[in-house]
XYZ file of C-alpha atoms in Angstrom:
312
model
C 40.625 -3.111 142.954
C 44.241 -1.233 143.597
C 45.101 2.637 143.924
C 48.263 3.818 143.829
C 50.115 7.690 143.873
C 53.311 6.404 144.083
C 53.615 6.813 148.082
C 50.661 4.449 149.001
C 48.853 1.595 147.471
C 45.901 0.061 148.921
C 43.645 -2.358 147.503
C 39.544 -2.899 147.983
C 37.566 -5.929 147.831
C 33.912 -5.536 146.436
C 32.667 -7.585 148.988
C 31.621 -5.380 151.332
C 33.494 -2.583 150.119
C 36.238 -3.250 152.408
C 39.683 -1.678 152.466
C 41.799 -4.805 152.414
C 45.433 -3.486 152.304
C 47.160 -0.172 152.802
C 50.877 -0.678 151.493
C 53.913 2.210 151.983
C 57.817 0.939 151.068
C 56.573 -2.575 150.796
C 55.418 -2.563 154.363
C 51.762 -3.688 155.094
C 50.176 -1.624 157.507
C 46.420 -3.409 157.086
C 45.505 -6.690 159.197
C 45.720 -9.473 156.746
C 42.570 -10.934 158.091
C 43.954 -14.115 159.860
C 41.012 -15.905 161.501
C 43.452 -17.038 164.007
C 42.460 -13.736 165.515
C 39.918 -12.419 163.351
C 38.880 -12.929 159.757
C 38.627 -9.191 158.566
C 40.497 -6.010 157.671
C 38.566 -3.345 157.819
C 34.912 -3.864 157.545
C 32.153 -1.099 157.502
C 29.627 -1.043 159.811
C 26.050 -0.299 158.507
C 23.027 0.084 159.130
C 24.026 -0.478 162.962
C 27.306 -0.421 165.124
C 28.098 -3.056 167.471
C 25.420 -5.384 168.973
C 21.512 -4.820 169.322
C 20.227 -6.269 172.929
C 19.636 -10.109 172.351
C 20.098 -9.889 168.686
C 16.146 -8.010 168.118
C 15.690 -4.794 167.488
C 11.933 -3.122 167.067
C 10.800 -0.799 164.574
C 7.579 0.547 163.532
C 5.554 -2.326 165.656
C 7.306 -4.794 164.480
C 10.857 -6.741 165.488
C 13.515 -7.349 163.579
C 16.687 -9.393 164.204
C 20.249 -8.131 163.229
C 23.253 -9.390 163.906
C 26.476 -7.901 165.402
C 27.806 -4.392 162.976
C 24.507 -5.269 160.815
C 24.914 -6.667 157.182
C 26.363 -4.314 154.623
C 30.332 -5.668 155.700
C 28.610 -9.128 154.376
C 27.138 -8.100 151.090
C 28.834 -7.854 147.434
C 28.824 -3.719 146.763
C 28.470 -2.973 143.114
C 31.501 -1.263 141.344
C 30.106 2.575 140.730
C 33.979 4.369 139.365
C 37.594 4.456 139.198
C 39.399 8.009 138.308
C 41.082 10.738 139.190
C 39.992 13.691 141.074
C 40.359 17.681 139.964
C 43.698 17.483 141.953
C 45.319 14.163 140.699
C 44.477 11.731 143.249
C 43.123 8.031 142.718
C 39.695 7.738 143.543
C 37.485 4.612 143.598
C 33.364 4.201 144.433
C 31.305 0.978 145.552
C 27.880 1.109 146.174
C 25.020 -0.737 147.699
C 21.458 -0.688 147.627
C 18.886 -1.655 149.835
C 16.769 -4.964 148.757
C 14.120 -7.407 149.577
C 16.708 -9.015 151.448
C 17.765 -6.370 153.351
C 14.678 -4.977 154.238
C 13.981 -8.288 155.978
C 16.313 -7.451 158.690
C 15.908 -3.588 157.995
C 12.719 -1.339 157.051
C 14.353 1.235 155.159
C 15.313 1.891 151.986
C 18.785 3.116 151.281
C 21.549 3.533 148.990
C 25.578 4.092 150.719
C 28.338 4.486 148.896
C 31.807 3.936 150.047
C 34.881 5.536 148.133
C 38.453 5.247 148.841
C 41.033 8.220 147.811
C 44.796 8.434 148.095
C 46.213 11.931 148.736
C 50.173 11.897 149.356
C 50.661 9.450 152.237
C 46.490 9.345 153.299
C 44.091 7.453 152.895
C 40.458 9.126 152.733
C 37.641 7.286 153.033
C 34.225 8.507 152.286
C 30.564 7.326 153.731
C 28.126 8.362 151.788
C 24.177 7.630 152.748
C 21.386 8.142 150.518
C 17.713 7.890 151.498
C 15.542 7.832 148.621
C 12.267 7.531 150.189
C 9.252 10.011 151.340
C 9.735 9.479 154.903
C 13.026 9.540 157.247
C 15.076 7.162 157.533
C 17.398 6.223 160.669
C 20.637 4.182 160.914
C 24.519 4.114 161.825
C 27.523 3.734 160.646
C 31.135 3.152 161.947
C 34.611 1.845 160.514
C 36.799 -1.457 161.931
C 40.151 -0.727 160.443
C 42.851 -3.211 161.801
C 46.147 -2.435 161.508
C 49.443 -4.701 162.235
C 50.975 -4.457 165.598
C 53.935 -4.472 166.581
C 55.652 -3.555 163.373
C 58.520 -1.862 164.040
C 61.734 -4.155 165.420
C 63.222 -4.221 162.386
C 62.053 -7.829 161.727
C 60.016 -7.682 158.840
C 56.558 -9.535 159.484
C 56.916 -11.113 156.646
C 59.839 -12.873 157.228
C 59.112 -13.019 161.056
C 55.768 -14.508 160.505
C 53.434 -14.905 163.588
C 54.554 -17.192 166.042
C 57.801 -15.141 166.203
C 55.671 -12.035 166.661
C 53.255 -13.473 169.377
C 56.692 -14.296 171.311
C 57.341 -10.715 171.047
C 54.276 -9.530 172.440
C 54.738 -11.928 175.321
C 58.080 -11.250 175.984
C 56.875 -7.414 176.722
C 54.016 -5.518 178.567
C 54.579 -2.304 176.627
C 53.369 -2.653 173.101
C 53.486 1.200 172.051
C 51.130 4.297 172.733
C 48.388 6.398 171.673
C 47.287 9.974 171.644
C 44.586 12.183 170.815
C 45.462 14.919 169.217
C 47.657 17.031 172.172
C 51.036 17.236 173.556
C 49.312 17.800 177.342
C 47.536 15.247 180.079
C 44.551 15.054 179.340
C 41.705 12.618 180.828
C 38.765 10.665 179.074
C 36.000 8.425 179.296
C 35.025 4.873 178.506
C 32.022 3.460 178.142
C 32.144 -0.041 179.179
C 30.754 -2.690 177.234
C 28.751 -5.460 179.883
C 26.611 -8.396 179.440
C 25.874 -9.295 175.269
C 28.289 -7.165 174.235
C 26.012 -3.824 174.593
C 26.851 -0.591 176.803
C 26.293 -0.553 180.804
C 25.913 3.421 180.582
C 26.002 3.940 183.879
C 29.735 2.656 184.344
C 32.384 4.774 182.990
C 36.170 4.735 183.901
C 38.607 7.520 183.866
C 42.006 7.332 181.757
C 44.514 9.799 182.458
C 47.341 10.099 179.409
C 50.792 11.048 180.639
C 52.065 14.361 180.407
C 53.052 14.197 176.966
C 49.689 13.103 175.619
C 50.658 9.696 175.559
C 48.247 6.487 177.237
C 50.707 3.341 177.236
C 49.051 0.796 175.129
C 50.005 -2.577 176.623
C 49.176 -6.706 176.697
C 46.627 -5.893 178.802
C 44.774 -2.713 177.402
C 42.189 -4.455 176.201
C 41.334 -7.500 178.953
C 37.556 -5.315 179.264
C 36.846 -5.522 175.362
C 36.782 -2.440 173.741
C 37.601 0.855 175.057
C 34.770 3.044 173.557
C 34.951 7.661 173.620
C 31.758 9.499 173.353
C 30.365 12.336 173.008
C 33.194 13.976 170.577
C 36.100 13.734 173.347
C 38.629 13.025 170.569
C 38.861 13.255 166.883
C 42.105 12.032 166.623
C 44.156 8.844 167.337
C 47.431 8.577 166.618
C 49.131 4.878 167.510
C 52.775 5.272 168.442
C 55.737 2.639 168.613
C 57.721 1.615 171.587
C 59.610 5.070 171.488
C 57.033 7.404 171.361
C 57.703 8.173 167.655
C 54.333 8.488 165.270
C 53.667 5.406 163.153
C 49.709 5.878 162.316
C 46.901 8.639 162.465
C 43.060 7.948 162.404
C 41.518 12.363 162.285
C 37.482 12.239 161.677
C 34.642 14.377 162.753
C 32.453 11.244 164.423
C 31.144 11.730 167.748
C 32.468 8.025 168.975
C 35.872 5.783 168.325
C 36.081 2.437 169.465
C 39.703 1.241 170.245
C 40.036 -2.634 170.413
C 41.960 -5.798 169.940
C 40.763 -9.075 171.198
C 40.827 -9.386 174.925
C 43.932 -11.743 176.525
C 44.997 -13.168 172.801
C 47.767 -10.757 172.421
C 46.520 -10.268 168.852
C 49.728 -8.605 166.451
C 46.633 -5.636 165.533
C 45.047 -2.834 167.145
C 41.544 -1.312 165.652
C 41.125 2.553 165.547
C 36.878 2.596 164.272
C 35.108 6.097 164.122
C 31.601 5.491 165.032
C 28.322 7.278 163.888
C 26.703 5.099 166.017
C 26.855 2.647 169.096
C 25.596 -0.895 170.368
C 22.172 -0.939 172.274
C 22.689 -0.151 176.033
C 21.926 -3.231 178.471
C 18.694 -4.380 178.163
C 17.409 -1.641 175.859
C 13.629 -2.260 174.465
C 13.012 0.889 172.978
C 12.359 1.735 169.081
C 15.492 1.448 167.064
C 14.524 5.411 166.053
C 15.287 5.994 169.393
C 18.459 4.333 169.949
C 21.706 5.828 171.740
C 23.745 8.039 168.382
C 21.038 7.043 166.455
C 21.716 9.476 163.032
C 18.693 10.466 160.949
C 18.277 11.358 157.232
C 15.169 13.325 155.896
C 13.298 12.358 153.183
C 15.503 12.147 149.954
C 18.235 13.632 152.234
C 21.872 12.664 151.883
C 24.405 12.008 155.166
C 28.309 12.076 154.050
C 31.292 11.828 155.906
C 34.594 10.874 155.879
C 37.776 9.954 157.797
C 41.324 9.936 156.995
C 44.182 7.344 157.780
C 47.642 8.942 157.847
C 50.812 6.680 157.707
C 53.412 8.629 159.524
């Protein structure tokens, strides 16, 4: 399916309701899903984010096994609408329900929807979650948006293709910069990721921006795996090129973001992902109710959010 207002285009696949291209000017600013560093664009992340501790998760008295991000990023969505808002803006709706299938690997009944709407040079997308059952219901969700780095040398990537662009990123140390939101030093916290690829919550690191608000993102950012903010530090990202000059803005109201590319493969994409949600700590054997940003709906009760991606 393709939007377009004339600034922005994107296109969505049904399968998994996944945001598969953001176009501006002809340029491509979504990850083309190239398995040579990883096969996917922007996947959502539903009913959990990251991993569960050895792949088995317990619920109710019994145990369950779920795989890394959970299942919904896997699974056709069913076309719901295509139209345009009160205000003129493309809008378009998947949706997916739960199933015997999925309550194999997860005991709750849900419907999510996922919608997609262009407004001037954003794109909003929407998380909507549904329980339709007499009892709570508990889960997470998170975005994986990739988008292509470096961009901006005035070599099309098109043209460049990627073995010219790997050769850039080896050729430098500096690949751009983010920020969060202010023009000030300011200082956060990671959350390292350990053994299985879940949290070791008692090791955190400090990162210090520059003055300007600026954290140097370089070759070897990412050598640790993902850097991972809790607890609401941020709710803005804003990835910057080589000059300090705005390229691309994640704002949303979740209490985590992930920031990742895969470790020591100089990968030509960096992931911004807002996270209602985060994998199990190491060795975690609790209830999955109980889980670290575990969100909870009420009977019949309806969780919606949203974030917005702003090309500069």
């Amino acid at each position: 399916m393709e939007l377009s207002n004339g600034i922005l285009s994107i296109s969505v696949s049904s399968h998994g309701a996944e945001l598969t291209s953001i176009k501006r000017g002809g340029r491509e600013y979504l990850w083309q899903a190239n398995p040579e560093y990883w096969k996917r664009s922007s996947p959502v992340l539903f009913p959990i984010v990251g991993s569960v501790w050895n792949g088995e998760y317990r619920s109710h008295g019994s145990s369950f096994k779920l795989g890394q991000h959970g299942f919904a990023r896997d699974m056709e969505f069913a076309f719901v609408k295509k139209e345009t808002d009160a205000d003129g803006n493309p809008v378009v709706f998947y949706s997916l329900d739960s199933s015997d299938a999925t309550l194999e690997k997860y005991p709750y009944a849900f419907h999510l929807e996922i919608g997609y709407r262009l407004v001037a040079n954003s794109v909003e997308v929407i998380w909507r979650v549904a329980n339709p059952s007499d009892a709570d219901m508990f889960f997470q969700i998170g975005a994986h948006p990739a988008f292509y780095w470096p961009m901006l040398s005035g070599v099309s990537r098109d043209d460049a293709g990627l073995e010219v662009m790997k050769q850039m990123l080896n050729d430098t140390d500096l690949r751009g910069f983010f920020s969060f939101g202010c023009n000030e030093k300011v200082a956060i916290v990671n959350t390292a990721l350990a053994d299985k690829g879940c949290a070791d919550v008692n090791c955190h690191s400090v990162i210090e921006t520059r003055p300007d608000g600026l954290l140097p993102l370089t070759t070897d950012t990412f050598n640790h795996d993902a850097l991972i903010l809790e607890n609401g530090q941020v709710n803005q990202v804003t990835l910057h090129d080589q000059n300090g000059n705005k390229y691309l803005t994640l704002s949303f109201d979740a209490p985590l973001v992930g920031l990742w590319s895969p470790p020591h493969k100089n990968a030509p994409f960096v992931c911004i992902e807002p996270w209602y949600g985060r994998c199990d700590r190491v060795n975690y054997d609790g209830d999955y109710e109980n889980k670290d940003w575990i969100q909870k709906i009420v009977a019949h009760g309806l969780f919606e959010s949203r974030y917005v991606i702003t090309v500069e």
